[in-house]
Coordinates of C-alpha atoms and ligand atoms in Angstrom, one line a residue:
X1 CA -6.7 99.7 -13.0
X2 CA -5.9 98.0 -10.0
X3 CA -2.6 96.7 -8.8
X4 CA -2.7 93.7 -5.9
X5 CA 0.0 91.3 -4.4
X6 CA -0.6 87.7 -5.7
X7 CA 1.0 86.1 -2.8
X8 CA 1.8 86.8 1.0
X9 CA 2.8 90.4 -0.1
X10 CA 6.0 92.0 -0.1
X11 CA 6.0 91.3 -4.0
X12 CA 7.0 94.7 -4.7
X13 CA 3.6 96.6 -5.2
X14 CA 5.2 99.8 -4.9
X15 CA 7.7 99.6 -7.6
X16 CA 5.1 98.8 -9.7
X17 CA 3.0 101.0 -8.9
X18 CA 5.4 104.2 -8.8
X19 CA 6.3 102.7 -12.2
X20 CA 2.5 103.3 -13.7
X21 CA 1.6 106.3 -11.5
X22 CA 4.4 108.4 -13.3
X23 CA 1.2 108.5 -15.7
X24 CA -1.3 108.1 -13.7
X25 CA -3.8 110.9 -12.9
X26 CA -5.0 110.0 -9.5
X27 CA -3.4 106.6 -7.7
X28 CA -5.4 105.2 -4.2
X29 CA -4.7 103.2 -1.7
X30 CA -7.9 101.4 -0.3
X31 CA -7.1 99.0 2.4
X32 CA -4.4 98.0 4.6
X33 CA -2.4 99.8 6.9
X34 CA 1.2 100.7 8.6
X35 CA 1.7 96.9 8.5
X36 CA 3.0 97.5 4.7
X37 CA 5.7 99.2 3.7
X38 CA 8.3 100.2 0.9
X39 CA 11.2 101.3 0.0
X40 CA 12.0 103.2 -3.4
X41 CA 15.3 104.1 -4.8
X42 CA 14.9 107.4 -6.3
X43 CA 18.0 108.7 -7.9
X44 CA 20.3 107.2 -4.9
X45 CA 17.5 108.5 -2.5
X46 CA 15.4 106.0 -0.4
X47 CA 12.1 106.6 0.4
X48 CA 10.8 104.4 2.9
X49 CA 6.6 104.9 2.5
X50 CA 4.0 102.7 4.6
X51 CA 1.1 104.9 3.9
X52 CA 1.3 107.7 1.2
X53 CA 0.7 105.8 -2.4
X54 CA 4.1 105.9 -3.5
X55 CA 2.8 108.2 -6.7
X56 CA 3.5 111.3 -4.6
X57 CA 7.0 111.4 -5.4
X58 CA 5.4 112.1 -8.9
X59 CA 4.4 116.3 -9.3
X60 CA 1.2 116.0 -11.1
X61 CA -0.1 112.5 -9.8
X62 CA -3.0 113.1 -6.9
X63 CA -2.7 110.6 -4.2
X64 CA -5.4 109.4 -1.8
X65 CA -5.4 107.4 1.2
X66 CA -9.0 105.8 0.5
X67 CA -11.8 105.1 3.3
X68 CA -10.8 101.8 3.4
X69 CA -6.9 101.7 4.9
X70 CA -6.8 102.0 8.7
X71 CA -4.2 105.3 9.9
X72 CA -2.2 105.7 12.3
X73 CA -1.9 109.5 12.4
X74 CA 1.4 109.6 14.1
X75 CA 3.2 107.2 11.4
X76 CA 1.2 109.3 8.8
X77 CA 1.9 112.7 9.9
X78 CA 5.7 111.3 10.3
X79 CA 5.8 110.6 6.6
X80 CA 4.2 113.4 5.8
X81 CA 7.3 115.0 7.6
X82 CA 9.3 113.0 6.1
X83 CA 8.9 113.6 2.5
X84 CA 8.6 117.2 3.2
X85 CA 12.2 117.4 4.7
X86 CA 13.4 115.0 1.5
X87 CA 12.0 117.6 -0.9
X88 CA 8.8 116.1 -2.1
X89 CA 5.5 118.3 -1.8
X90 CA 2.7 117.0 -0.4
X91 CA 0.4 119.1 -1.7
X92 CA -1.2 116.6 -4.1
X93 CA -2.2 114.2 -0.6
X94 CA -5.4 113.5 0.3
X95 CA -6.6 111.6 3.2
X96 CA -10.4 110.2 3.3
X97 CA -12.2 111.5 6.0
X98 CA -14.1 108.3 6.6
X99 CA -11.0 106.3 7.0
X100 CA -10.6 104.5 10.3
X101 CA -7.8 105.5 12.7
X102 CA -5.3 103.1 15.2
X103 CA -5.1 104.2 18.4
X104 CA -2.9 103.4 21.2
X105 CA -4.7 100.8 22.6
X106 CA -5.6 98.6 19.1
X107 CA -1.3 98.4 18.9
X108 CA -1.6 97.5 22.7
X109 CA -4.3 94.8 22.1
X110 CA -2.6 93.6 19.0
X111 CA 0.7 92.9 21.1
X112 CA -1.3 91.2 23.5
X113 CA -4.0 89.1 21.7
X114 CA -0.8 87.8 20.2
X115 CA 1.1 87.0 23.4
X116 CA -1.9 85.2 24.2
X117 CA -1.9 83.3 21.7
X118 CA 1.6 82.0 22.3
X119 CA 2.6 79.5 19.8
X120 CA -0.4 79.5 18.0
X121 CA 0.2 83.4 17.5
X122 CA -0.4 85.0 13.8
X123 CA 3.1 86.8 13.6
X124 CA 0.8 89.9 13.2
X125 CA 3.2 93.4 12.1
X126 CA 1.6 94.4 15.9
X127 CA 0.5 98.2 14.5
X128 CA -2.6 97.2 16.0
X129 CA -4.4 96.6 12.0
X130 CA -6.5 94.0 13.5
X131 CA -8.0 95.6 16.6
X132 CA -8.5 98.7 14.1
X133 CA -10.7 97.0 11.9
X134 CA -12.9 94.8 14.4
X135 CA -13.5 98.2 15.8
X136 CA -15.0 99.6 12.7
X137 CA -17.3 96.2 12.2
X138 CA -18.1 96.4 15.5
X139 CA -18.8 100.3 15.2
X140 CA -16.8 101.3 17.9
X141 CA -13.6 102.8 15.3
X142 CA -12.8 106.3 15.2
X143 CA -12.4 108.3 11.8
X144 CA -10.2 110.7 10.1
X145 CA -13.4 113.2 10.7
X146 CA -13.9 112.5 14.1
X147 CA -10.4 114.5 14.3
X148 CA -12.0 117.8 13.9
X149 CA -14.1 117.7 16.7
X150 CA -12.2 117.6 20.1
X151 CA -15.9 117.0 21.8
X152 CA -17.0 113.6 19.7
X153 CA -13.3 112.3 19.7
X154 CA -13.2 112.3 23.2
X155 CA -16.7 110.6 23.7
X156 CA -16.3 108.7 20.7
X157 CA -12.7 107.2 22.7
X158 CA -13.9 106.8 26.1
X159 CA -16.9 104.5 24.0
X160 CA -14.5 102.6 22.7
X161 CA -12.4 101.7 25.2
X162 CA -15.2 101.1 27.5
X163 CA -15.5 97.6 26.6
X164 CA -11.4 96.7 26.4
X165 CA -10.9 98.3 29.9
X166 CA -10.5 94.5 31.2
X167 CA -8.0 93.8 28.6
X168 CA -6.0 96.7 28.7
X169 CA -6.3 96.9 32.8
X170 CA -2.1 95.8 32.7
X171 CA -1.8 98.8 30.8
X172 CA -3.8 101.1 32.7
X173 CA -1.7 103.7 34.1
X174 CA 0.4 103.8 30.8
X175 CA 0.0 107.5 29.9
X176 CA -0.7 106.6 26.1
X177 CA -3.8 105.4 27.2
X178 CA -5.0 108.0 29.4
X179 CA -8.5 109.5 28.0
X180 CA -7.5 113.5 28.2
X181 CA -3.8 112.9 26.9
X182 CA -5.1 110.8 23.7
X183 CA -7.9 113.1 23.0
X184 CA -5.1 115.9 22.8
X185 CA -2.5 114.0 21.0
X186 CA -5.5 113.0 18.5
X187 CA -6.5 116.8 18.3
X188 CA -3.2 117.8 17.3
X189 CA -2.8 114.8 14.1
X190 CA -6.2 116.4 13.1
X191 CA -4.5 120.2 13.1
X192 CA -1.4 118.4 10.9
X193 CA -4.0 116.2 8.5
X194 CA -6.8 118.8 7.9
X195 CA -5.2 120.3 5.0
X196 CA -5.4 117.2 3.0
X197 CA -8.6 115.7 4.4
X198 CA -11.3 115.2 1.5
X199 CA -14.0 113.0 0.2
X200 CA -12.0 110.6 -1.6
X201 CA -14.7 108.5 -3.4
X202 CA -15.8 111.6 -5.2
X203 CA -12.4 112.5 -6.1
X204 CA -12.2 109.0 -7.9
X205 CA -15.7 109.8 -9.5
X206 CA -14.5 113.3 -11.0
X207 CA -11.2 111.3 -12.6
X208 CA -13.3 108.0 -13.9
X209 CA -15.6 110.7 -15.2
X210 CA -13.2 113.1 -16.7
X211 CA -11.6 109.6 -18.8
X212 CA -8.9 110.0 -16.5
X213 CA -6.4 107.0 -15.0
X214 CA -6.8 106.0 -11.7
X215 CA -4.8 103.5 -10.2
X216 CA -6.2 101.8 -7.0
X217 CA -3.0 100.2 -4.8
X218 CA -3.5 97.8 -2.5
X219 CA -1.8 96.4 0.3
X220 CA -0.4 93.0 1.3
X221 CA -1.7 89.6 -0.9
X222 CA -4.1 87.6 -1.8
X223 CA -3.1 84.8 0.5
X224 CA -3.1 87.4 3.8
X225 CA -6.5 87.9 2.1
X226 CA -9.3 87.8 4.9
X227 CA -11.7 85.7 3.5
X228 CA -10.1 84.1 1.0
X229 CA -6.3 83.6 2.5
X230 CA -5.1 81.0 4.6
X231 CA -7.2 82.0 7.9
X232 CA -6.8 82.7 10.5
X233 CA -3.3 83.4 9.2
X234 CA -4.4 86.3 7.3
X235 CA -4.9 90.0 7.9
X236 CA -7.6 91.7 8.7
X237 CA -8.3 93.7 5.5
X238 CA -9.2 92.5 2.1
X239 CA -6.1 92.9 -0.3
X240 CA -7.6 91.6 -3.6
X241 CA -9.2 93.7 -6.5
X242 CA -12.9 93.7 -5.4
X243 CA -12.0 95.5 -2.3
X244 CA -10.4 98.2 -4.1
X245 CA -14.3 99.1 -5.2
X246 CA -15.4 99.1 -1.1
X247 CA -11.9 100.6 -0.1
X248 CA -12.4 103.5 -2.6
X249 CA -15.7 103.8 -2.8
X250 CA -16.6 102.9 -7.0
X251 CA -18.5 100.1 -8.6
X252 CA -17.2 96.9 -10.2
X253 CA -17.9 98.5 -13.9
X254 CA -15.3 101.1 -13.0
X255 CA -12.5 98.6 -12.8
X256 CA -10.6 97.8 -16.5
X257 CA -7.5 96.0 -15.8
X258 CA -6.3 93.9 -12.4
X259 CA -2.7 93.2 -12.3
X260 CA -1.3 91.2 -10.2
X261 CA 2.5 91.4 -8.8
X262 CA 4.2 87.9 -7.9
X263 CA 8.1 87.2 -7.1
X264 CA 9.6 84.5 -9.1
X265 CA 9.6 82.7 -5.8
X266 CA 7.5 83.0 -2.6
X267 CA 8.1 84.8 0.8
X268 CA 6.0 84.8 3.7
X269 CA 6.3 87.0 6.7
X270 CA 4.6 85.7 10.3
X271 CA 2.9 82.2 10.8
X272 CA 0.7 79.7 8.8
X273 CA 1.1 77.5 6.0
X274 CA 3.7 77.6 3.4
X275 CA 3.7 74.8 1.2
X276 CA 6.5 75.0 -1.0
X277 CA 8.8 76.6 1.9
X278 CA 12.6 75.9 1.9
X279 CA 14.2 75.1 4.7
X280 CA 17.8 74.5 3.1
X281 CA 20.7 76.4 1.4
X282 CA 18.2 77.4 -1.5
X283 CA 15.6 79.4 1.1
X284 CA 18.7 80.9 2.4
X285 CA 20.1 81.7 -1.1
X286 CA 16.6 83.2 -1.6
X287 CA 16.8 85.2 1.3
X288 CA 20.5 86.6 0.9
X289 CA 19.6 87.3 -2.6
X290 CA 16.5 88.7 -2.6
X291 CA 17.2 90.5 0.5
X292 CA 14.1 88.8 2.1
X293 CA 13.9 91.0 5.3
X294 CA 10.2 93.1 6.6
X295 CA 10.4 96.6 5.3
X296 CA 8.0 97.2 8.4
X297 CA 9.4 94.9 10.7
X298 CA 12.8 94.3 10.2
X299 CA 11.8 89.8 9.9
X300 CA 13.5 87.7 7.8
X301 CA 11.2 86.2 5.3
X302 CA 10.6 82.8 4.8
X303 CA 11.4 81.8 1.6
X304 CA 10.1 79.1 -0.9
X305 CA 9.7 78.0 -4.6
X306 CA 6.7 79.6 -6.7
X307 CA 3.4 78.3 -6.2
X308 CA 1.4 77.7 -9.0
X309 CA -1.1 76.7 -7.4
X310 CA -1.5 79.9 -5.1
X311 CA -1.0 81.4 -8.2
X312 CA -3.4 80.1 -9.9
X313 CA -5.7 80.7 -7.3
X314 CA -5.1 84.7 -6.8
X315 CA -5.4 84.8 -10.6
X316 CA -8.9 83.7 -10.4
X317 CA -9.7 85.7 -6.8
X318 CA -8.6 88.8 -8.4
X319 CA -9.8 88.2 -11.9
X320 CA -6.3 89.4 -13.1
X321 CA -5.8 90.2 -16.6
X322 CA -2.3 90.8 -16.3
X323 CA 0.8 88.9 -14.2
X324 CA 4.0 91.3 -13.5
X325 CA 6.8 89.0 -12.4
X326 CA 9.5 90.6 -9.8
X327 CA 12.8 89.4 -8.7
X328 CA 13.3 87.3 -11.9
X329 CA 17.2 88.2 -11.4
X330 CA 17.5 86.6 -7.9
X331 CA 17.3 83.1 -9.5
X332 CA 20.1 83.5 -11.7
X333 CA 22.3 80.5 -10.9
X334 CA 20.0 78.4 -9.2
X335 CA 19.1 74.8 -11.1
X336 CA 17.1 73.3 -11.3
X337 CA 14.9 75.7 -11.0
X338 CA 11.1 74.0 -9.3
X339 CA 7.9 75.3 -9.4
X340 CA 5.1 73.8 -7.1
X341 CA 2.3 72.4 -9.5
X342 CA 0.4 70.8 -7.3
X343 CA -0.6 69.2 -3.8
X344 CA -0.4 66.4 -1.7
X345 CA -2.3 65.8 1.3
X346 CA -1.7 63.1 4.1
X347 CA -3.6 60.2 2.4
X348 CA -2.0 60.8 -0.7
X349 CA -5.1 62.5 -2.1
X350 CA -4.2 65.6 -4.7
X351 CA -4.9 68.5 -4.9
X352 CA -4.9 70.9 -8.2
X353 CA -7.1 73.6 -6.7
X354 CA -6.2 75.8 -3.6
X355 CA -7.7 73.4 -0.6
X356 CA -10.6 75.8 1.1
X357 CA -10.0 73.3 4.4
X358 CA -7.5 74.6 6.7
X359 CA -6.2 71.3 8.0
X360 CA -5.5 70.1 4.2
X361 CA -3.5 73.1 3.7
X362 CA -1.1 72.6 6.8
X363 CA -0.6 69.0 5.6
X364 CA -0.3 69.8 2.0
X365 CA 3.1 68.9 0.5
X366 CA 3.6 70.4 -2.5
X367 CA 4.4 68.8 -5.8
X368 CA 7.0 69.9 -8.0
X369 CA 7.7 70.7 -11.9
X370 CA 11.4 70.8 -12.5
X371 CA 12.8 74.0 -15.2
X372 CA 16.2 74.5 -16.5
X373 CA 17.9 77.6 -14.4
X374 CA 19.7 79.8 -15.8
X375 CA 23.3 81.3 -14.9
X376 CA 23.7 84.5 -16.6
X377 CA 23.5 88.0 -14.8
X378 CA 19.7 89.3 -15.9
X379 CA 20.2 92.7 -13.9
X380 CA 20.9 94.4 -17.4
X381 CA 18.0 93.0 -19.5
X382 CA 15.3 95.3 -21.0
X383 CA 13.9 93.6 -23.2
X384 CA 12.5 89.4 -23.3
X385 CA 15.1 89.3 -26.0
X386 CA 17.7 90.3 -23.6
X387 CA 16.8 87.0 -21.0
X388 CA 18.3 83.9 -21.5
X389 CA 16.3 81.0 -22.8
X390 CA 15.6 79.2 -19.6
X391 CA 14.4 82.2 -18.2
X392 CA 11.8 82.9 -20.8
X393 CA 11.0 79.2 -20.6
X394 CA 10.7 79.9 -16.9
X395 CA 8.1 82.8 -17.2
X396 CA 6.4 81.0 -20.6
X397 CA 5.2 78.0 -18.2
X398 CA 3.9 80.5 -16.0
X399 CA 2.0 82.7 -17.4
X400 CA 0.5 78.9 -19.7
X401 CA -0.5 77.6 -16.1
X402 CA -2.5 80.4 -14.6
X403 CA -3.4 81.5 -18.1
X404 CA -3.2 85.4 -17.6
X405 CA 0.0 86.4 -19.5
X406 CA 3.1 88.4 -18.0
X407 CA 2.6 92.0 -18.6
X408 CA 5.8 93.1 -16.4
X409 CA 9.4 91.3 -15.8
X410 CA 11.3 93.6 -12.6
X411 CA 15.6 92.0 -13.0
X412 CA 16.3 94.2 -10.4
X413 CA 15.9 97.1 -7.4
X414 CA 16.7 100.0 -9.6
X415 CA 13.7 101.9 -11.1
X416 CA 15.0 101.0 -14.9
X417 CA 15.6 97.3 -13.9
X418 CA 12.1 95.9 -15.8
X419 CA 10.8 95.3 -19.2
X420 CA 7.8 96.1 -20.3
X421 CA 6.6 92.6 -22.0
X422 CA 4.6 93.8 -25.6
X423 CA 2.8 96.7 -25.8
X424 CA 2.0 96.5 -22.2
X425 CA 3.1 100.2 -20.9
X426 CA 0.9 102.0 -23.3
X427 CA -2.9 99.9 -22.8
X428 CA -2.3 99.3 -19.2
X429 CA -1.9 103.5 -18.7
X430 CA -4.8 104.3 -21.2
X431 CA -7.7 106.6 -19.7
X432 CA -10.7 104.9 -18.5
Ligands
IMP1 P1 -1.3 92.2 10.5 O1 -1.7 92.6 9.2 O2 -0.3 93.0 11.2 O3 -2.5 91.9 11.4 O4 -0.6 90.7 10.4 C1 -1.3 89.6 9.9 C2 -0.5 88.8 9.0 O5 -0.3 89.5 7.8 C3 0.9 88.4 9.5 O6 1.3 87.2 9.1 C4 1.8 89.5 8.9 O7 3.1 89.1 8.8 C5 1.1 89.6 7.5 N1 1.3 90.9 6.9 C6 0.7 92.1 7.1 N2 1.1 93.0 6.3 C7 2.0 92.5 5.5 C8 2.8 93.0 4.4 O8 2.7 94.2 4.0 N3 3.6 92.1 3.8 C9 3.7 90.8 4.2 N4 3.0 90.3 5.2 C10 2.2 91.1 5.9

């Protein structure tokens, strides 16, 4: 099964997915970075996680960081650290040794491909994600294996920053970049990883075989997605379900269930276009509400009404076969309540579908349906039965327009604050 964001991301991935990898054998995480991040509330204790599947805070769950994310072995090791300290063993980790590494100078040519930029800049996390991965396409990256020999990291470095020495010249005598000190630093993440360095993709072939669950995670949304999101706005990863088979190494066939995680609004973090964006009271309602600030950067979100016709358009990307709705509670006294339906562009022309053209999207205005809000307090409800009748209206239309129905309803932070819509808990957590 995999789980993917259905939007910009931040659509709360994790909870969801510490929610099924309670029963999950083995979860993995297969592309992405340091730019994501969460926080779960454990008990009253917070766990802030950006690159450990957040199924290691469960005893029996293995968790693997599959080929396809891009480490940075100093936040890594630090989480490592982390949960350590808090309690939580780690001994369940494991890290794929083909996996590509950040180093020093991707953050430093991330920070200044954007300045260059200037106000056409991406709003990039700057944890140097992109840089990362044009290194591996261009075959220039360095691996999680190239850690355990001091002789090829070093060669394998001074290759790489061969041709970025005329970018990164204003950085030159900055001692994170010099060749020996990096080659050390890198040495010593490799001592702290080796233990849980392993061949990932077989490790999901022993579960899949066995009948066992395996969850694939991944990171940020459909819309951030590379090829398919609103580029060059985008990341530099592929967040949707087909990825999960590249990022974790298994074939199409070995993928049951795609579930995809929306908020019953929309954020975006960093530039591009935002259709249904809110520049009024209600984005700032959203915002205070939903407490729309980066878990990895510390930026407000921008906050909108829900898009349908994003929506719709991850639904199909992903080839979801189930929709889990967060945040429902944040809405609560908010009505009208509006959700975007469909486009206009500057000659009036409409649009149902997602527009593929670039300049049609930063034009697009978006159209609106208008739904009865709802006033109550939700934060208690466990059950559909428990949710007023505008709000079940509200998820009914929906789940009807993007025609994948709503497996998952999160009314809250807290771990409890869900319901499980149907039978959903039982078929989505069935072996293979
Ligand atoms: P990058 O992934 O740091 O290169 O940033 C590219 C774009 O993706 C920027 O707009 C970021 O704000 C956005 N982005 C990256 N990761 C996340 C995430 O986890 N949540 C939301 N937005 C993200």
């Amino acid at each position: 099964m995999v789980i993917v964001g259905a939007q910009w991301g931040d659509e709360g991935k994790g909870k969801v997915t510490d929610l099924l990898a309670e029963r999950a054998d083995l979860v993995v995480r297969f592309q992405g970075g340091n730019n994501a991040g969460h926080t779960i509330v454990r008990e009253g204790e917070v766990f802030k996680l950006h690159l450990v599947p957040s199924g290691i805070l469960h005893p029996g769950t293995v968790c693997a960081i599959g080929n396809g994310v891009v480490i940075d072995p100093e936040i890594l090791t630090g989480e490592i650290e982390g949960l350590k300290r808090q309690g939580v063993s780690t001994g369940n980790l494991k890290i794929s040794a083909n996996a590509h590494l950040i180093m020093p100078y991707h953050v430093f040519l991330d920070m200044a491909g954007e300045q260059k930029l200037g106000s056409l800049s991406i709003g990039t996390t700057r944890r140097g994600i992109g840089p990362c991965y044009a290194d591996k396409s261009s075959r220039l990256g360095i691996r999680v294996q190239d850690l355990l020999d001091e002789k090829i990291l070093r060669k394998k470095i001074m290759a790489a920053m061969e041709p970025k020495r005329q970018l990164l010249r204003p950085h030159a005598k900055d001692p994170a970049l010099d060749l020996h000190a990096m080659t050390e630093e890198y040495v010593t993440y490799g001592h702290r990883l080796e233990p849980y360095i392993a061949d990932t993709a077989h490790l999901c072939w022993d579960a899949l075989d066995a009948g066992k669950s395996v969850l694939f995670e991944g990171a940020q949304g459909a819309l951030l997605d590379l090829d398919h999101g609103t580029y060059p706005f985008v990341t530099s990863s592929n967040p949707i379900a087909g990825s999960a088979c590249i990022g974790a190494g298994v074939g199409p066939r070995d993928i049951d269930e795609v579930w995809g995680i929306t908020k019953a609004y929309s954020t975006r973090v960093g530039s591009g276009p935002f259709p249904t964006e809110l520049d009024d009271e209600i984005g700032d309602r959203l915002r205070t509400a939903g407490g729309e600030v980066g878990t990895t950067t510390g930026r407000p979100r921008r906050c909108g009404w829900l898009d349908l016709v994003g929506l719709k358009y991850a639904v199909r990307l992903n080839g979801m076969t189930g929709l889990a709705i967060t945040k429902l509670d944040v809405l609560s006294g908010i009505d009208p309540l509006r959700v975007c339906v469909r486009y206009r562009g500057t000659e009036g022309a409409q649009f149902e579908e997602f527009p593929y053209h670039q300049s049609v999207l930063h034009h697009a205005a978006a159209e609106y349906d208008e739904l009865p809000g709802f006033a109550e307090d939700i934060t208690g409800a466990r059950s559909e039965e428990d949710l007023p009748d505008a709000a079940r209206e509200y998820l009914r239309y929906i789940a009807d327009f993007v025609g994948v129905p709503v497996v998952l309803i999160g009314v809250g932070p807290g771990r409890e604050q869900v319901i499980w819509v149907g039978d959903q808990e039982t078929p989505a957590l069935k072996a293979a």
